[in-house]
Amino acid sequence: MASIDDSDESLMVAVKEGSHQAFSILVRRHTPRFFQMAYRLCGRVQEAEDMVQEAFLKIWKNPMVWKDDKGAKFTTWFYRILFNQNIDRARSKKPVAVDDEYLQSFADDKNTPEMAVFVSEEQKIIEAALNSLPERQKVAITLCFYEGVSNSQAAEIMGVNVKALESLLMRAKMGLRDFIKGHDASVFDGKGVLHGRSR
Amino acid sequence: MPRFLMGREYCMEDQDNNLSVMLSRRAVPPMPRKDLSERIIHAALLSSRDVKIPWYNYALKAFSFSAPRAAMAACLVVLIAVGSVWNVNTPAPVMDDEFTMVLDVYNEDSYI
């Protein structure tokens, strides 16, 4: 009998044995976190929801892909599923161009009920800068900076070694710097002051 | 160059710190809709599951030997088994002279 106090890994063993209750506990426990990760990668509420739903259904339909004997953490493993889905998504559609239309979409999101955060001009530029990165660099930054995943875990999720991950992070930072220099230097201001710009 | 860095050394550490500050000011992602978890759970209930180990997993397990020698021996045993089954099930070939004899008998009968 699965309970809410069980660890993710033991719940996953129960899911393999067909426990829908264990699956429900996992879904309720992790949906917000995984949704936020997916949202950071794709930038759209609907797409992020679809990604999370698809990933959970994948493990429900085919739980045998979970190998509990390898000692992997459930969250690391799930991030990997999301990462692969994101790569597939990025391959199947055209890259989002950093243009007025893209920036406008953030302004539109601001008016929707689910987007209850203040989206400033500055944040739009940050989103555009992150979106200008190649997909793998963006994932590396998202995992290491926003999800707080360690470098070795992030490397495991992305299926690369730690050196390669560090290289991805380095190139991502360079790319971000270049983008900011080319667009708006004021975002770089560590004091949060937007120079020569009216809010 | 960012304005606040003008007039002082633009070192890598500064760049990293400022980049971190910039990234930390990214908008917080929204929370998912409240019913997303329930929708996923409901969709799982409606979908079919594949909890049985597929046949090829059994096959792979049967032939998963740790040492190459054991794998070779297993292949040899399988080959011998397949060969003997083939040998038993295949009818013996008809020899040329037997075939002619049958024809001769047939011809004699028809003349009579």
PDB file of C-alpha atoms in Angstrom:
ATOM      1  CA  MET A   1       0.000   0.000   0.000  1.00  0.00           C
ATOM      2  CA  ALA A   2       1.595   3.254  -1.123  1.00  0.00           C
ATOM      3  CA  SER A   3       1.593   6.199   1.245  1.00  0.00           C
ATOM      4  CA  ILE A   4       2.552   9.855   0.854  1.00  0.00           C
ATOM      5  CA  ASP A   5       5.554   9.336   3.131  1.00  0.00           C
ATOM      6  CA  ASP A   6       7.160   6.838   0.772  1.00  0.00           C
ATOM      7  CA  SER A   7      10.219   7.871  -1.186  1.00  0.00           C
ATOM      8  CA  ASP A   8       9.945   8.503  -4.913  1.00  0.00           C
ATOM      9  CA  GLU A   9      11.955   5.415  -5.661  1.00  0.00           C
ATOM     10  CA  SER A  10       9.786   3.065  -3.587  1.00  0.00           C
ATOM     11  CA  LEU A  11       6.680   4.609  -5.135  1.00  0.00           C
ATOM     12  CA  MET A  12       8.146   3.912  -8.544  1.00  0.00           C
ATOM     13  CA  VAL A  13       8.631   0.257  -7.591  1.00  0.00           C
ATOM     14  CA  ALA A  14       4.932   0.177  -6.643  1.00  0.00           C
ATOM     15  CA  VAL A  15       4.040   1.796  -9.985  1.00  0.00           C
ATOM     16  CA  LYS A  16       5.879  -1.022 -11.718  1.00  0.00           C
ATOM     17  CA  GLU A  17       3.670  -3.448  -9.832  1.00  0.00           C
ATOM     18  CA  GLY A  18       0.605  -1.606 -11.111  1.00  0.00           C
ATOM     19  CA  SER A  19      -0.238   0.683  -8.196  1.00  0.00           C
ATOM     20  CA  HIS A  20      -2.256   3.591  -9.524  1.00  0.00           C
ATOM     21  CA  GLN A  21      -2.259   5.097  -6.038  1.00  0.00           C
ATOM     22  CA  ALA A  22       1.540   5.280  -6.036  1.00  0.00           C
ATOM     23  CA  PHE A  23       1.419   6.911  -9.446  1.00  0.00           C
ATOM     24  CA  SER A  24      -1.092   9.482  -8.194  1.00  0.00           C
ATOM     25  CA  ILE A  25       1.160  10.366  -5.248  1.00  0.00           C
ATOM     26  CA  LEU A  26       4.131  10.854  -7.558  1.00  0.00           C
ATOM     27  CA  VAL A  27       2.113  13.035  -9.930  1.00  0.00           C
ATOM     28  CA  ARG A  28       0.710  15.247  -7.161  1.00  0.00           C
ATOM     29  CA  ARG A  29       4.100  15.564  -5.520  1.00  0.00           C
ATOM     30  CA  HIS A  30       6.127  16.544  -8.568  1.00  0.00           C
ATOM     31  CA  THR A  31       3.832  18.145 -11.140  1.00  0.00           C
ATOM     32  CA  PRO A  32       4.465  21.783 -10.064  1.00  0.00           C
ATOM     33  CA  ARG A  33       8.244  21.346 -10.044  1.00  0.00           C
ATOM     34  CA  PHE A  34       8.425  19.531 -13.374  1.00  0.00           C
ATOM     35  CA  PHE A  35       5.975  21.963 -14.920  1.00  0.00           C
ATOM     36  CA  GLN A  36       8.187  24.896 -13.968  1.00  0.00           C
ATOM     37  CA  MET A  37      11.214  23.174 -15.455  1.00  0.00           C
ATOM     38  CA  ALA A  38       9.291  22.476 -18.681  1.00  0.00           C
ATOM     39  CA  TYR A  39       8.023  26.054 -18.760  1.00  0.00           C
ATOM     40  CA  ARG A  40      11.546  27.402 -18.437  1.00  0.00           C
ATOM     41  CA  LEU A  41      12.545  25.310 -21.417  1.00  0.00           C
ATOM     42  CA  CYS A  42       9.663  26.018 -23.765  1.00  0.00           C
ATOM     43  CA  GLY A  43       8.214  29.301 -22.459  1.00  0.00           C
ATOM     44  CA  ARG A  44       4.591  28.352 -23.082  1.00  0.00           C
ATOM     45  CA  VAL A  45       2.077  27.192 -20.463  1.00  0.00           C
ATOM     46  CA  GLN A  46       0.192  24.835 -22.750  1.00  0.00           C
ATOM     47  CA  GLU A  47       3.327  23.224 -24.143  1.00  0.00           C
ATOM     48  CA  ALA A  48       4.830  22.814 -20.689  1.00  0.00           C
ATOM     49  CA  GLU A  49       1.654  21.093 -19.460  1.00  0.00           C
ATOM     50  CA  ASP A  50       1.685  18.779 -22.450  1.00  0.00           C
ATOM     51  CA  MET A  51       5.332  17.907 -21.866  1.00  0.00           C
ATOM     52  CA  VAL A  52       4.749  16.997 -18.219  1.00  0.00           C
ATOM     53  CA  GLN A  53       1.599  15.017 -18.971  1.00  0.00           C
ATOM     54  CA  GLU A  54       3.298  13.108 -21.763  1.00  0.00           C
ATOM     55  CA  ALA A  55       6.295  12.284 -19.576  1.00  0.00           C
ATOM     56  CA  PHE A  56       4.141  11.002 -16.711  1.00  0.00           C
ATOM     57  CA  LEU A  57       1.984   8.936 -19.050  1.00  0.00           C
ATOM     58  CA  LYS A  58       5.119   7.466 -20.549  1.00  0.00           C
ATOM     59  CA  ILE A  59       6.230   6.100 -17.199  1.00  0.00           C
ATOM     60  CA  TRP A  60       2.718   4.888 -16.391  1.00  0.00           C
ATOM     61  CA  LYS A  61       2.341   3.040 -19.698  1.00  0.00           C
ATOM     62  CA  ASN A  62       5.797   1.560 -19.670  1.00  0.00           C
ATOM     63  CA  PRO A  63       7.097   1.487 -16.088  1.00  0.00           C
ATOM     64  CA  MET A  64       9.660  -1.178 -16.931  1.00  0.00           C
ATOM     65  CA  VAL A  65      11.984   1.534 -18.205  1.00  0.00           C
ATOM     66  CA  TRP A  66      12.635   2.461 -14.564  1.00  0.00           C
ATOM     67  CA  LYS A  67      15.587   0.423 -13.338  1.00  0.00           C
ATOM     68  CA  ASP A  68      15.545   0.608  -9.572  1.00  0.00           C
ATOM     69  CA  ASP A  69      18.704  -1.470  -9.260  1.00  0.00           C
ATOM     70  CA  LYS A  70      20.844   1.272 -10.804  1.00  0.00           C
ATOM     71  CA  GLY A  71      20.354   3.554  -7.797  1.00  0.00           C
ATOM     72  CA  ALA A  72      19.254   6.546  -9.846  1.00  0.00           C
ATOM     73  CA  LYS A  73      17.143   9.273  -8.268  1.00  0.00           C
ATOM     74  CA  PHE A  74      13.598   9.506  -9.599  1.00  0.00           C
ATOM     75  CA  THR A  75      13.845  13.259 -10.179  1.00  0.00           C
ATOM     76  CA  THR A  76      17.107  12.935 -12.119  1.00  0.00           C
ATOM     77  CA  TRP A  77      15.546  10.227 -14.237  1.00  0.00           C
ATOM     78  CA  PHE A  78      12.388  12.259 -14.848  1.00  0.00           C
ATOM     79  CA  TYR A  79      14.423  15.318 -15.801  1.00  0.00           C
ATOM     80  CA  ARG A  80      16.089  13.137 -18.401  1.00  0.00           C
ATOM     81  CA  ILE A  81      12.704  12.194 -19.867  1.00  0.00           C
ATOM     82  CA  LEU A  82      11.757  15.887 -19.990  1.00  0.00           C
ATOM     83  CA  PHE A  83      15.113  16.740 -21.533  1.00  0.00           C
ATOM     84  CA  ASN A  84      14.626  14.171 -24.299  1.00  0.00           C
ATOM     85  CA  GLN A  85      11.110  15.414 -24.934  1.00  0.00           C
ATOM     86  CA  ASN A  86      12.389  18.951 -25.158  1.00  0.00           C
ATOM     87  CA  ILE A  87      15.021  17.934 -27.693  1.00  0.00           C
ATOM     88  CA  ASP A  88      12.321  16.186 -29.764  1.00  0.00           C
ATOM     89  CA  ARG A  89      10.099  19.253 -29.490  1.00  0.00           C
ATOM     90  CA  ALA A  90      12.908  21.556 -30.566  1.00  0.00           C
ATOM     91  CA  ARG A  91      13.711  19.314 -33.532  1.00  0.00           C
ATOM     92  CA  SER A  92      10.129  19.035 -34.697  1.00  0.00           C
ATOM     93  CA  LYS A  93       9.425  22.733 -34.797  1.00  0.00           C
ATOM     94  CA  LYS A  94      11.191  25.770 -36.086  1.00  0.00           C
ATOM     95  CA  PRO A  95      13.310  27.598 -33.526  1.00  0.00           C
ATOM     96  CA  VAL A  96      11.535  30.541 -31.979  1.00  0.00           C
ATOM     97  CA  ALA A  97      13.054  33.659 -33.415  1.00  0.00           C
ATOM     98  CA  VAL A  98      13.922  36.405 -30.988  1.00  0.00           C
ATOM     99  CA  ASP A  99      11.765  39.049 -32.553  1.00  0.00           C
ATOM    100  CA  ASP A 100       8.961  41.397 -31.699  1.00  0.00           C
ATOM    101  CA  GLU A 101       6.375  38.682 -32.023  1.00  0.00           C
ATOM    102  CA  TYR A 102       8.172  36.514 -29.487  1.00  0.00           C
ATOM    103  CA  LEU A 103       8.590  39.383 -27.061  1.00  0.00           C
ATOM    104  CA  GLN A 104       4.955  40.295 -27.537  1.00  0.00           C
ATOM    105  CA  SER A 105       3.949  36.791 -26.434  1.00  0.00           C
ATOM    106  CA  PHE A 106       5.348  37.508 -22.972  1.00  0.00           C
ATOM    107  CA  ALA A 107       3.286  40.648 -22.790  1.00  0.00           C
ATOM    108  CA  ASP A 108       0.233  38.613 -23.798  1.00  0.00           C
ATOM    109  CA  ASP A 109       0.966  35.985 -21.174  1.00  0.00           C
ATOM    110  CA  LYS A 110       0.934  38.709 -18.584  1.00  0.00           C
ATOM    111  CA  ASN A 111      -2.775  39.157 -19.157  1.00  0.00           C
ATOM    112  CA  THR A 112      -3.687  35.508 -18.724  1.00  0.00           C
ATOM    113  CA  PRO A 113      -4.913  34.319 -15.322  1.00  0.00           C
ATOM    114  CA  GLU A 114      -2.194  31.686 -14.932  1.00  0.00           C
ATOM    115  CA  MET A 115       0.605  34.174 -15.521  1.00  0.00           C
ATOM    116  CA  ALA A 116       0.322  36.128 -12.300  1.00  0.00           C
ATOM    117  CA  VAL A 117       3.865  37.471 -12.363  1.00  0.00           C
ATOM    118  CA  PHE A 118       5.023  40.855 -13.401  1.00  0.00           C
ATOM    119  CA  VAL A 119       6.795  40.661 -16.729  1.00  0.00           C
ATOM    120  CA  SER A 120       8.976  43.679 -17.161  1.00  0.00           C
ATOM    121  CA  GLU A 121      10.815  44.890 -20.187  1.00  0.00           C
ATOM    122  CA  GLU A 122      14.005  43.697 -18.584  1.00  0.00           C
ATOM    123  CA  GLN A 123      12.673  40.194 -18.090  1.00  0.00           C
ATOM    124  CA  LYS A 124      11.600  40.037 -21.686  1.00  0.00           C
ATOM    125  CA  ILE A 125      15.189  40.710 -22.690  1.00  0.00           C
ATOM    126  CA  ILE A 126      16.439  38.012 -20.306  1.00  0.00           C
ATOM    127  CA  GLU A 127      13.981  35.540 -21.835  1.00  0.00           C
ATOM    128  CA  ALA A 128      15.055  36.558 -25.306  1.00  0.00           C
ATOM    129  CA  ALA A 129      18.719  36.138 -24.357  1.00  0.00           C
ATOM    130  CA  LEU A 130      18.105  32.649 -22.968  1.00  0.00           C
ATOM    131  CA  ASN A 131      16.012  31.768 -25.963  1.00  0.00           C
ATOM    132  CA  SER A 132      18.775  32.825 -28.318  1.00  0.00           C
ATOM    133  CA  LEU A 133      20.981  30.022 -26.952  1.00  0.00           C
ATOM    134  CA  PRO A 134      21.213  26.624 -28.632  1.00  0.00           C
ATOM    135  CA  GLU A 135      18.853  24.126 -26.981  1.00  0.00           C
ATOM    136  CA  ARG A 136      21.507  22.155 -25.090  1.00  0.00           C
ATOM    137  CA  GLN A 137      23.135  25.276 -23.658  1.00  0.00           C
ATOM    138  CA  LYS A 138      19.753  26.523 -22.546  1.00  0.00           C
ATOM    139  CA  VAL A 139      19.022  23.207 -20.826  1.00  0.00           C
ATOM    140  CA  ALA A 140      22.414  23.275 -19.096  1.00  0.00           C
ATOM    141  CA  ILE A 141      21.763  26.773 -17.714  1.00  0.00           C
ATOM    142  CA  THR A 142      18.222  25.845 -16.696  1.00  0.00           C
ATOM    143  CA  LEU A 143      19.328  22.729 -14.838  1.00  0.00           C
ATOM    144  CA  CYS A 144      22.367  24.181 -13.103  1.00  0.00           C
ATOM    145  CA  PHE A 145      21.140  27.680 -12.390  1.00  0.00           C
ATOM    146  CA  TYR A 146      17.387  27.446 -11.937  1.00  0.00           C
ATOM    147  CA  GLU A 147      16.812  23.859 -10.847  1.00  0.00           C
ATOM    148  CA  GLY A 148      19.827  23.797  -8.551  1.00  0.00           C
ATOM    149  CA  VAL A 149      21.006  20.477  -9.945  1.00  0.00           C
ATOM    150  CA  SER A 150      24.678  19.666  -9.395  1.00  0.00           C
ATOM    151  CA  ASN A 151      27.008  19.578 -12.377  1.00  0.00           C
ATOM    152  CA  SER A 152      27.421  15.819 -12.198  1.00  0.00           C
ATOM    153  CA  GLN A 153      23.651  15.272 -12.026  1.00  0.00           C
ATOM    154  CA  ALA A 154      23.064  17.689 -14.888  1.00  0.00           C
ATOM    155  CA  ALA A 155      25.675  15.837 -16.927  1.00  0.00           C
ATOM    156  CA  GLU A 156      23.895  12.563 -16.176  1.00  0.00           C
ATOM    157  CA  ILE A 157      20.546  14.028 -17.204  1.00  0.00           C
ATOM    158  CA  MET A 158      21.965  15.345 -20.470  1.00  0.00           C
ATOM    159  CA  GLY A 159      23.926  12.192 -21.196  1.00  0.00           C
ATOM    160  CA  VAL A 160      27.309  13.921 -21.345  1.00  0.00           C
ATOM    161  CA  ASN A 161      30.371  13.928 -19.108  1.00  0.00           C
ATOM    162  CA  VAL A 162      31.032  16.699 -16.594  1.00  0.00           C
ATOM    163  CA  LYS A 163      33.696  18.343 -18.752  1.00  0.00           C
ATOM    164  CA  ALA A 164      31.293  18.581 -21.670  1.00  0.00           C
ATOM    165  CA  LEU A 165      28.652  20.073 -19.406  1.00  0.00           C
ATOM    166  CA  GLU A 166      31.073  22.680 -18.106  1.00  0.00           C
ATOM    167  CA  SER A 167      31.946  23.534 -21.677  1.00  0.00           C
ATOM    168  CA  LEU A 168      28.224  23.944 -22.478  1.00  0.00           C
ATOM    169  CA  LEU A 169      27.802  26.250 -19.476  1.00  0.00           C
ATOM    170  CA  MET A 170      30.831  28.301 -20.469  1.00  0.00           C
ATOM    171  CA  ARG A 171      29.574  28.742 -24.022  1.00  0.00           C
ATOM    172  CA  ALA A 172      26.082  29.566 -22.746  1.00  0.00           C
ATOM    173  CA  LYS A 173      27.478  32.341 -20.543  1.00  0.00           C
ATOM    174  CA  MET A 174      29.471  33.732 -23.438  1.00  0.00           C
ATOM    175  CA  GLY A 175      26.400  33.624 -25.640  1.00  0.00           C
ATOM    176  CA  LEU A 176      24.320  35.442 -23.028  1.00  0.00           C
ATOM    177  CA  ARG A 177      26.967  38.125 -22.604  1.00  0.00           C
ATOM    178  CA  ASP A 178      27.160  38.665 -26.345  1.00  0.00           C
ATOM    179  CA  PHE A 179      23.394  38.916 -26.618  1.00  0.00           C
ATOM    180  CA  ILE A 180      23.129  41.403 -23.782  1.00  0.00           C
ATOM    181  CA  LYS A 181      25.963  43.523 -25.161  1.00  0.00           C
ATOM    182  CA  GLY A 182      24.234  43.597 -28.507  1.00  0.00           C
ATOM    183  CA  HIS A 183      20.824  44.517 -27.129  1.00  0.00           C
ATOM    184  CA  ASP A 184      20.757  46.285 -23.838  1.00  0.00           C
ATOM    185  CA  ALA A 185      23.709  46.797 -21.551  1.00  0.00           C
ATOM    186  CA  SER A 186      21.537  48.075 -18.731  1.00  0.00           C
ATOM    187  CA  VAL A 187      20.279  44.569 -17.954  1.00  0.00           C
ATOM    188  CA  PHE A 188      23.808  43.752 -16.909  1.00  0.00           C
ATOM    189  CA  ASP A 189      23.660  46.270 -14.122  1.00  0.00           C
ATOM    190  CA  GLY A 190      23.992  44.354 -10.898  1.00  0.00           C
ATOM    191  CA  LYS A 191      22.177  47.079  -8.927  1.00  0.00           C
ATOM    192  CA  GLY A 192      18.907  46.524 -10.754  1.00  0.00           C
ATOM    193  CA  VAL A 193      18.863  50.059 -12.133  1.00  0.00           C
ATOM    194  CA  LEU A 194      17.703  50.473 -15.672  1.00  0.00           C
ATOM    195  CA  HIS A 195      19.736  53.322 -17.107  1.00  0.00           C
ATOM    196  CA  GLY A 196      18.286  55.681 -19.645  1.00  0.00           C
ATOM    197  CA  ARG A 197      15.052  53.781 -19.851  1.00  0.00           C
ATOM    198  CA  SER A 198      11.590  54.435 -18.555  1.00  0.00           C
ATOM    199  CA  ARG A 199       9.618  51.591 -17.038  1.00  0.00           C
TER     200      ARG A 199
ATOM    201  CA  MET B   1      30.288  47.679 -22.364  1.00  0.00           C
ATOM    202  CA  PRO B   2      27.777  48.011 -19.504  1.00  0.00           C
ATOM    203  CA  ARG B   3      27.772  51.561 -18.179  1.00  0.00           C
ATOM    204  CA  PHE B   4      28.460  50.686 -14.564  1.00  0.00           C
ATOM    205  CA  LEU B   5      31.644  48.925 -15.600  1.00  0.00           C
ATOM    206  CA  MET B   6      33.063  51.889 -17.471  1.00  0.00           C
ATOM    207  CA  GLY B   7      36.245  53.242 -15.956  1.00  0.00           C
ATOM    208  CA  ARG B   8      37.270  50.137 -14.078  1.00  0.00           C
ATOM    209  CA  GLU B   9      38.794  46.840 -14.942  1.00  0.00           C
ATOM    210  CA  TYR B  10      36.366  44.522 -16.671  1.00  0.00           C
ATOM    211  CA  CYS B  11      37.368  41.202 -15.166  1.00  0.00           C
ATOM    212  CA  MET B  12      35.875  37.771 -15.691  1.00  0.00           C
ATOM    213  CA  GLU B  13      34.678  37.531 -12.104  1.00  0.00           C
ATOM    214  CA  ASP B  14      32.638  40.704 -12.512  1.00  0.00           C
ATOM    215  CA  GLN B  15      31.134  39.338 -15.674  1.00  0.00           C
ATOM    216  CA  ASP B  16      30.113  36.092 -13.959  1.00  0.00           C
ATOM    217  CA  ASN B  17      28.618  37.894 -10.972  1.00  0.00           C
ATOM    218  CA  ASN B  18      26.632  40.233 -13.152  1.00  0.00           C
ATOM    219  CA  LEU B  19      25.423  37.396 -15.303  1.00  0.00           C
ATOM    220  CA  SER B  20      24.234  35.555 -12.189  1.00  0.00           C
ATOM    221  CA  VAL B  21      22.412  38.666 -11.008  1.00  0.00           C
ATOM    222  CA  MET B  22      20.850  39.044 -14.413  1.00  0.00           C
ATOM    223  CA  LEU B  23      19.722  35.406 -14.535  1.00  0.00           C
ATOM    224  CA  SER B  24      18.315  35.588 -11.022  1.00  0.00           C
ATOM    225  CA  ARG B  25      16.048  38.426 -12.123  1.00  0.00           C
ATOM    226  CA  ARG B  26      14.318  36.197 -14.622  1.00  0.00           C
ATOM    227  CA  ALA B  27      10.559  36.044 -14.131  1.00  0.00           C
ATOM    228  CA  VAL B  28       9.378  33.253 -11.852  1.00  0.00           C
ATOM    229  CA  PRO B  29       7.577  30.630 -13.936  1.00  0.00           C
ATOM    230  CA  PRO B  30       3.842  30.369 -13.318  1.00  0.00           C
ATOM    231  CA  MET B  31       2.355  27.505 -11.360  1.00  0.00           C
ATOM    232  CA  PRO B  32       0.518  24.890 -13.396  1.00  0.00           C
ATOM    233  CA  ARG B  33      -3.227  24.943 -13.503  1.00  0.00           C
ATOM    234  CA  LYS B  34      -4.674  23.335 -10.393  1.00  0.00           C
ATOM    235  CA  ASP B  35      -6.281  20.492 -12.265  1.00  0.00           C
ATOM    236  CA  LEU B  36      -3.159  19.445 -14.171  1.00  0.00           C
ATOM    237  CA  SER B  37      -2.253  16.678 -11.700  1.00  0.00           C
ATOM    238  CA  GLU B  38      -5.798  15.350 -11.697  1.00  0.00           C
ATOM    239  CA  ARG B  39      -5.916  15.428 -15.485  1.00  0.00           C
ATOM    240  CA  ILE B  40      -2.703  13.400 -15.682  1.00  0.00           C
ATOM    241  CA  ILE B  41      -3.992  10.874 -13.138  1.00  0.00           C
ATOM    242  CA  HIS B  42      -7.281  10.557 -15.002  1.00  0.00           C
ATOM    243  CA  ALA B  43      -5.525  10.165 -18.364  1.00  0.00           C
ATOM    244  CA  ALA B  44      -3.386   7.407 -16.861  1.00  0.00           C
ATOM    245  CA  LEU B  45      -6.491   5.557 -15.699  1.00  0.00           C
ATOM    246  CA  LEU B  46      -7.880   5.616 -19.217  1.00  0.00           C
ATOM    247  CA  SER B  47      -4.694   4.434 -20.892  1.00  0.00           C
ATOM    248  CA  SER B  48      -3.491   0.891 -21.229  1.00  0.00           C
ATOM    249  CA  ARG B  49      -0.323  -0.298 -19.554  1.00  0.00           C
ATOM    250  CA  ASP B  50       2.478  -2.479 -20.734  1.00  0.00           C
ATOM    251  CA  VAL B  51       3.632  -4.024 -17.484  1.00  0.00           C
ATOM    252  CA  LYS B  52       4.540  -7.424 -18.892  1.00  0.00           C
ATOM    253  CA  ILE B  53       8.134  -7.952 -19.835  1.00  0.00           C
ATOM    254  CA  PRO B  54       8.198  -8.203 -23.634  1.00  0.00           C
ATOM    255  CA  TRP B  55       9.240 -11.516 -25.162  1.00  0.00           C
ATOM    256  CA  TYR B  56      12.550 -10.125 -26.340  1.00  0.00           C
ATOM    257  CA  ASN B  57      13.439  -9.299 -22.753  1.00  0.00           C
ATOM    258  CA  TYR B  58      13.016 -12.961 -21.901  1.00  0.00           C
ATOM    259  CA  ALA B  59      15.159 -13.853 -24.891  1.00  0.00           C
ATOM    260  CA  LEU B  60      17.829 -11.377 -23.909  1.00  0.00           C
ATOM    261  CA  LYS B  61      17.792 -12.647 -20.342  1.00  0.00           C
ATOM    262  CA  ALA B  62      18.115 -16.232 -21.508  1.00  0.00           C
ATOM    263  CA  PHE B  63      21.221 -15.375 -23.492  1.00  0.00           C
ATOM    264  CA  SER B  64      22.777 -12.853 -21.180  1.00  0.00           C
ATOM    265  CA  PHE B  65      26.011 -14.542 -20.256  1.00  0.00           C
ATOM    266  CA  SER B  66      28.696 -12.715 -18.434  1.00  0.00           C
ATOM    267  CA  ALA B  67      31.588 -14.367 -20.249  1.00  0.00           C
ATOM    268  CA  PRO B  68      32.117 -14.585 -24.023  1.00  0.00           C
ATOM    269  CA  ARG B  69      33.069 -18.260 -23.716  1.00  0.00           C
ATOM    270  CA  ALA B  70      29.740 -19.097 -22.142  1.00  0.00           C
ATOM    271  CA  ALA B  71      27.990 -17.164 -24.894  1.00  0.00           C
ATOM    272  CA  MET B  72      29.926 -19.112 -27.543  1.00  0.00           C
ATOM    273  CA  ALA B  73      29.046 -22.415 -25.870  1.00  0.00           C
ATOM    274  CA  ALA B  74      25.395 -21.397 -25.746  1.00  0.00           C
ATOM    275  CA  CYS B  75      25.458 -20.518 -29.441  1.00  0.00           C
ATOM    276  CA  LEU B  76      27.008 -23.888 -30.215  1.00  0.00           C
ATOM    277  CA  VAL B  77      24.340 -25.739 -28.237  1.00  0.00           C
ATOM    278  CA  VAL B  78      21.608 -23.772 -29.984  1.00  0.00           C
ATOM    279  CA  LEU B  79      23.134 -24.506 -33.398  1.00  0.00           C
ATOM    280  CA  ILE B  80      23.349 -28.236 -32.636  1.00  0.00           C
ATOM    281  CA  ALA B  81      19.759 -28.255 -31.391  1.00  0.00           C
ATOM    282  CA  VAL B  82      18.497 -26.423 -34.471  1.00  0.00           C
ATOM    283  CA  GLY B  83      20.532 -28.690 -36.724  1.00  0.00           C
ATOM    284  CA  SER B  84      19.183 -31.890 -35.196  1.00  0.00           C
ATOM    285  CA  VAL B  85      15.586 -30.664 -35.350  1.00  0.00           C
ATOM    286  CA  TRP B  86      16.125 -29.753 -39.009  1.00  0.00           C
ATOM    287  CA  ASN B  87      17.566 -33.177 -39.706  1.00  0.00           C
ATOM    288  CA  VAL B  88      14.644 -35.047 -38.130  1.00  0.00           C
ATOM    289  CA  ASN B  89      11.951 -33.001 -39.836  1.00  0.00           C
ATOM    290  CA  THR B  90      13.423 -33.006 -43.341  1.00  0.00           C
ATOM    291  CA  PRO B  91      12.307 -36.089 -45.425  1.00  0.00           C
ATOM    292  CA  ALA B  92      15.082 -38.229 -46.855  1.00  0.00           C
ATOM    293  CA  PRO B  93      15.801 -37.380 -50.486  1.00  0.00           C
ATOM    294  CA  VAL B  94      14.474 -39.788 -53.119  1.00  0.00           C
ATOM    295  CA  MET B  95      17.318 -41.502 -54.969  1.00  0.00           C
ATOM    296  CA  ASP B  96      17.376 -41.548 -58.743  1.00  0.00           C
ATOM    297  CA  ASP B  97      17.119 -45.332 -59.075  1.00  0.00           C
ATOM    298  CA  GLU B  98      14.126 -45.532 -56.706  1.00  0.00           C
ATOM    299  CA  PHE B  99      12.375 -42.904 -58.770  1.00  0.00           C
ATOM    300  CA  THR B 100      13.045 -44.848 -61.987  1.00  0.00           C
ATOM    301  CA  MET B 101      11.727 -48.046 -60.410  1.00  0.00           C
ATOM    302  CA  VAL B 102       8.460 -46.362 -59.513  1.00  0.00           C
ATOM    303  CA  LEU B 103       8.147 -45.080 -63.058  1.00  0.00           C
ATOM    304  CA  ASP B 104       8.873 -48.553 -64.455  1.00  0.00           C
ATOM    305  CA  VAL B 105       6.156 -50.151 -62.337  1.00  0.00           C
ATOM    306  CA  TYR B 106       3.723 -47.490 -63.423  1.00  0.00           C
ATOM    307  CA  ASN B 107       4.563 -48.010 -67.074  1.00  0.00           C
ATOM    308  CA  GLU B 108       4.231 -51.780 -66.859  1.00  0.00           C
ATOM    309  CA  ASP B 109       0.805 -51.505 -65.200  1.00  0.00           C
ATOM    310  CA  SER B 110      -0.485 -49.130 -67.810  1.00  0.00           C
ATOM    311  CA  TYR B 111       0.609 -51.448 -70.665  1.00  0.00           C
ATOM    312  CA  ILE B 112      -1.277 -54.349 -69.089  1.00  0.00           C
TER     313      ILE B 112
END
